[in-house]
PDB file of C-alpha atoms in Angstrom:
ATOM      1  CA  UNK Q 132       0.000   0.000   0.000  1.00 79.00           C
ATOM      2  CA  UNK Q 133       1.276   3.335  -0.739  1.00 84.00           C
ATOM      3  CA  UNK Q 134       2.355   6.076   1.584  1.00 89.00           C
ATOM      4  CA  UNK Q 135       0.579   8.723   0.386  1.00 89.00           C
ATOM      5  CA  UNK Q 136       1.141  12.272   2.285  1.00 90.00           C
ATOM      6  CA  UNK Q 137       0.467  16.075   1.491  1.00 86.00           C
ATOM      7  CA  UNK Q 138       3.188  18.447   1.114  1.00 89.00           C
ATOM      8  CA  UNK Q 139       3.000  19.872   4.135  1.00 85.00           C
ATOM      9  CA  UNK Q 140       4.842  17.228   5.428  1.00 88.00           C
ATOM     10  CA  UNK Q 141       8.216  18.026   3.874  1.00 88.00           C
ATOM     11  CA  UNK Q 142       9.055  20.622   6.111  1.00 87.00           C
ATOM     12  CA  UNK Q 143       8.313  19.616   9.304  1.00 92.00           C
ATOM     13  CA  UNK Q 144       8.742  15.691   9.415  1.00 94.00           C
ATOM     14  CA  UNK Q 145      11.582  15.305   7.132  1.00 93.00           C
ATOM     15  CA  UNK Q 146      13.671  12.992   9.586  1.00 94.00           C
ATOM     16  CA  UNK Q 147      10.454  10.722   9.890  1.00 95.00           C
ATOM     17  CA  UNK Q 148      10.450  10.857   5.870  1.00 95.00           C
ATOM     18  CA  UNK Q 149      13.356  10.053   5.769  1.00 95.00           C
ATOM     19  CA  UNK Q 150      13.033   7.161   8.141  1.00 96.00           C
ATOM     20  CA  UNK Q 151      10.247   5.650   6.408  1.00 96.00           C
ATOM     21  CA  UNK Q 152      12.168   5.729   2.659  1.00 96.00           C
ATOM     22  CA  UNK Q 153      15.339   4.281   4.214  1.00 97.00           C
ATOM     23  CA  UNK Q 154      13.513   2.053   6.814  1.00 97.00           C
ATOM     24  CA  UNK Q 155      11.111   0.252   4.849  1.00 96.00           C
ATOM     25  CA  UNK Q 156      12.782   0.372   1.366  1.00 95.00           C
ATOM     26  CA  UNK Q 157       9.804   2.157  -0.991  1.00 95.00           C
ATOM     27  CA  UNK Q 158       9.302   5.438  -2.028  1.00 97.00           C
ATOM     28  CA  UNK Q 159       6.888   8.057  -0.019  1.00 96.00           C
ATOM     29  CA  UNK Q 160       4.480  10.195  -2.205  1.00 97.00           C
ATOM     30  CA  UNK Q 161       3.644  13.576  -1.902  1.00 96.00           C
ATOM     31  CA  UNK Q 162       0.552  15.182  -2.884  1.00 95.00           C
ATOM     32  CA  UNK Q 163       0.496  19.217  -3.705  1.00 94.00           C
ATOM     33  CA  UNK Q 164      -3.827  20.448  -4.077  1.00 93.00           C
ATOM     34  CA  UNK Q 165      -4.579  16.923  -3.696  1.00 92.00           C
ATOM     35  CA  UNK Q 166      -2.469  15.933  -6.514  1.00 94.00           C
ATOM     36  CA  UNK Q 167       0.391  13.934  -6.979  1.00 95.00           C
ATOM     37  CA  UNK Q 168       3.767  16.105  -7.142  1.00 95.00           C
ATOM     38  CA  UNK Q 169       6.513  13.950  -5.680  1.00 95.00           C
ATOM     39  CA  UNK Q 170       7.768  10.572  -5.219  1.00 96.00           C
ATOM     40  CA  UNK Q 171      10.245  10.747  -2.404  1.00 96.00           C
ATOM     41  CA  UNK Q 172      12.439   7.697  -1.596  1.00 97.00           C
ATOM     42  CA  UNK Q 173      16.038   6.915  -0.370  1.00 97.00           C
ATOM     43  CA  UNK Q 174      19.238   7.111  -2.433  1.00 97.00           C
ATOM     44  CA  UNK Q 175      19.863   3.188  -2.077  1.00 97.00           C
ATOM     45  CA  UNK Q 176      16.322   2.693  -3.414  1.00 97.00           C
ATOM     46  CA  UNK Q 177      16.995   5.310  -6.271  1.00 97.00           C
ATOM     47  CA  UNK Q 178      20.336   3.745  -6.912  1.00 98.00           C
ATOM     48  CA  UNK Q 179      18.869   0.316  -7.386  1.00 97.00           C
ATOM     49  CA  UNK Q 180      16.106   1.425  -9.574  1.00 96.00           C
ATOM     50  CA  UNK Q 181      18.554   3.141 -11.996  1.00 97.00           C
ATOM     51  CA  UNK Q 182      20.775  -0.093 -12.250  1.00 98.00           C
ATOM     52  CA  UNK Q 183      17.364  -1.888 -12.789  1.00 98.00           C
ATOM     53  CA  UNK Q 184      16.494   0.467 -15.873  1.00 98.00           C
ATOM     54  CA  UNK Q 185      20.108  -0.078 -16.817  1.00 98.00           C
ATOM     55  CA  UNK Q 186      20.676  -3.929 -17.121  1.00 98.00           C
ATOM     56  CA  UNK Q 187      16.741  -3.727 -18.893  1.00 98.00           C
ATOM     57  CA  UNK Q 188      18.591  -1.685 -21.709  1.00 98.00           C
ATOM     58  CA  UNK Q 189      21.547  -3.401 -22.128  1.00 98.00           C
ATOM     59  CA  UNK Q 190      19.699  -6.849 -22.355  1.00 98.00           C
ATOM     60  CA  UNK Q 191      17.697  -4.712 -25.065  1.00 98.00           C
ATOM     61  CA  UNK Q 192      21.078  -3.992 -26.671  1.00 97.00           C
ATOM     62  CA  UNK Q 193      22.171  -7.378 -26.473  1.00 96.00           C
ATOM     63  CA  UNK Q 194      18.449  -8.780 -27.939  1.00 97.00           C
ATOM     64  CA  UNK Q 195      18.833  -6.515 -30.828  1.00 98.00           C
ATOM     65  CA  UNK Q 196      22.267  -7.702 -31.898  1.00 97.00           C
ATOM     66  CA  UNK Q 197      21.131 -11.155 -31.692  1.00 96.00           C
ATOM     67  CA  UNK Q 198      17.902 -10.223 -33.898  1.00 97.00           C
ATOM     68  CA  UNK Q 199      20.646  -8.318 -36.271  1.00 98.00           C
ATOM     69  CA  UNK Q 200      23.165 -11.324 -36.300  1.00 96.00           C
ATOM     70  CA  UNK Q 201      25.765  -9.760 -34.611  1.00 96.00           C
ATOM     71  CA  UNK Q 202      26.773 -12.321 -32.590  1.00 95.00           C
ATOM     72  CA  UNK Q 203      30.138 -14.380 -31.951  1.00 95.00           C
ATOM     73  CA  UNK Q 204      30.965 -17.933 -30.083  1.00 94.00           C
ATOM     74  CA  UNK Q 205      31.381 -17.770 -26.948  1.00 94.00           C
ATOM     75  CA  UNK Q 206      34.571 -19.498 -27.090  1.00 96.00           C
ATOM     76  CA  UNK Q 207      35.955 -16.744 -28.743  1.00 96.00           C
ATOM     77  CA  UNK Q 208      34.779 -13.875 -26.340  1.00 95.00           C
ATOM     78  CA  UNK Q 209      36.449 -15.765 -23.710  1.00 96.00           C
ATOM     79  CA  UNK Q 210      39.754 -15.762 -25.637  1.00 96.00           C
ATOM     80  CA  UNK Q 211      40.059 -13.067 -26.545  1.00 95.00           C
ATOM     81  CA  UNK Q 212      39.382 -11.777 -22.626  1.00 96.00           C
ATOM     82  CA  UNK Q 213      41.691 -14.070 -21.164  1.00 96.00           C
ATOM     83  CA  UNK Q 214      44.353 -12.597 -23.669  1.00 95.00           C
ATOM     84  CA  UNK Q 215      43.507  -8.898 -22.866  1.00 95.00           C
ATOM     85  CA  UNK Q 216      43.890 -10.523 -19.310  1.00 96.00           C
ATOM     86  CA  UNK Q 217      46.893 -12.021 -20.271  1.00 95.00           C
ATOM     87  CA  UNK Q 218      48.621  -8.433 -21.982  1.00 95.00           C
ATOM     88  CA  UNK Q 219      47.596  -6.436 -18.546  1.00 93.00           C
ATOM     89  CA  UNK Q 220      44.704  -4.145 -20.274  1.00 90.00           C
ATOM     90  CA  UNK Q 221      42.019  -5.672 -17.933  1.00 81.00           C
TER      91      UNK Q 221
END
C-alpha cells in the first residue's frame, strides 16, 4: 500500500520521511492540491532502480544484436578476454 502524504509534510517531518524511505525500502508520495507532485524515496532505493532500468537496456542492446546477427561464439569472447587478461589491459 502506498504512503501517500500532502506536502505539508516536507518541512516539518523530514527525519520521519526520511526514516520511512530508508527504513522500509519504498518510495513516499507527496501530494500538492490533492495531486500527486513527488515521489520521495532513499538514495539506495533510487540507486537500485537506476541499475534496474540499466541492465533492462543493455539486455535490449544485447536482444537486438542477436535479432541483427551480430553475434560471436562464446569461445571466442572468452579468448580473446583471457588474452587482454593475459597483456595487462584488464
Amino acid at each position: 500500500m502506498p504512503n501517500i502524504q500532502p506536502s505539508t509534510i516536507l518541512g516539518t517531518h523530514y527525519n520521519d520521511i526520511s526514516s520511512f524511505c530508508n527504513d522500509n525500502r519504498e518510495p513516499m508520495f507527496i501530494t500538492k492540491n490533492g495531486q500527486g507532485d513527488l515521489a520521495v524515496m532513499s538514495i539506495e532505493m533510487y540507486e537500485n532502480l537506476n541499475g534496474k532500468q540499466e541492465l533492462y537496456r543493455l539486455l535490449d542492446e544485447g536482444m537486438a544484436d542477436i535479432q541483427a546477427g551480430r553475434v560471436r561464439h562464446y569461445n571466442e569472447v572468452f579468448d580473446e578476454i583471457e588474452q587482454e587478461i593475459l597483456d595487462g589491459h584488464l
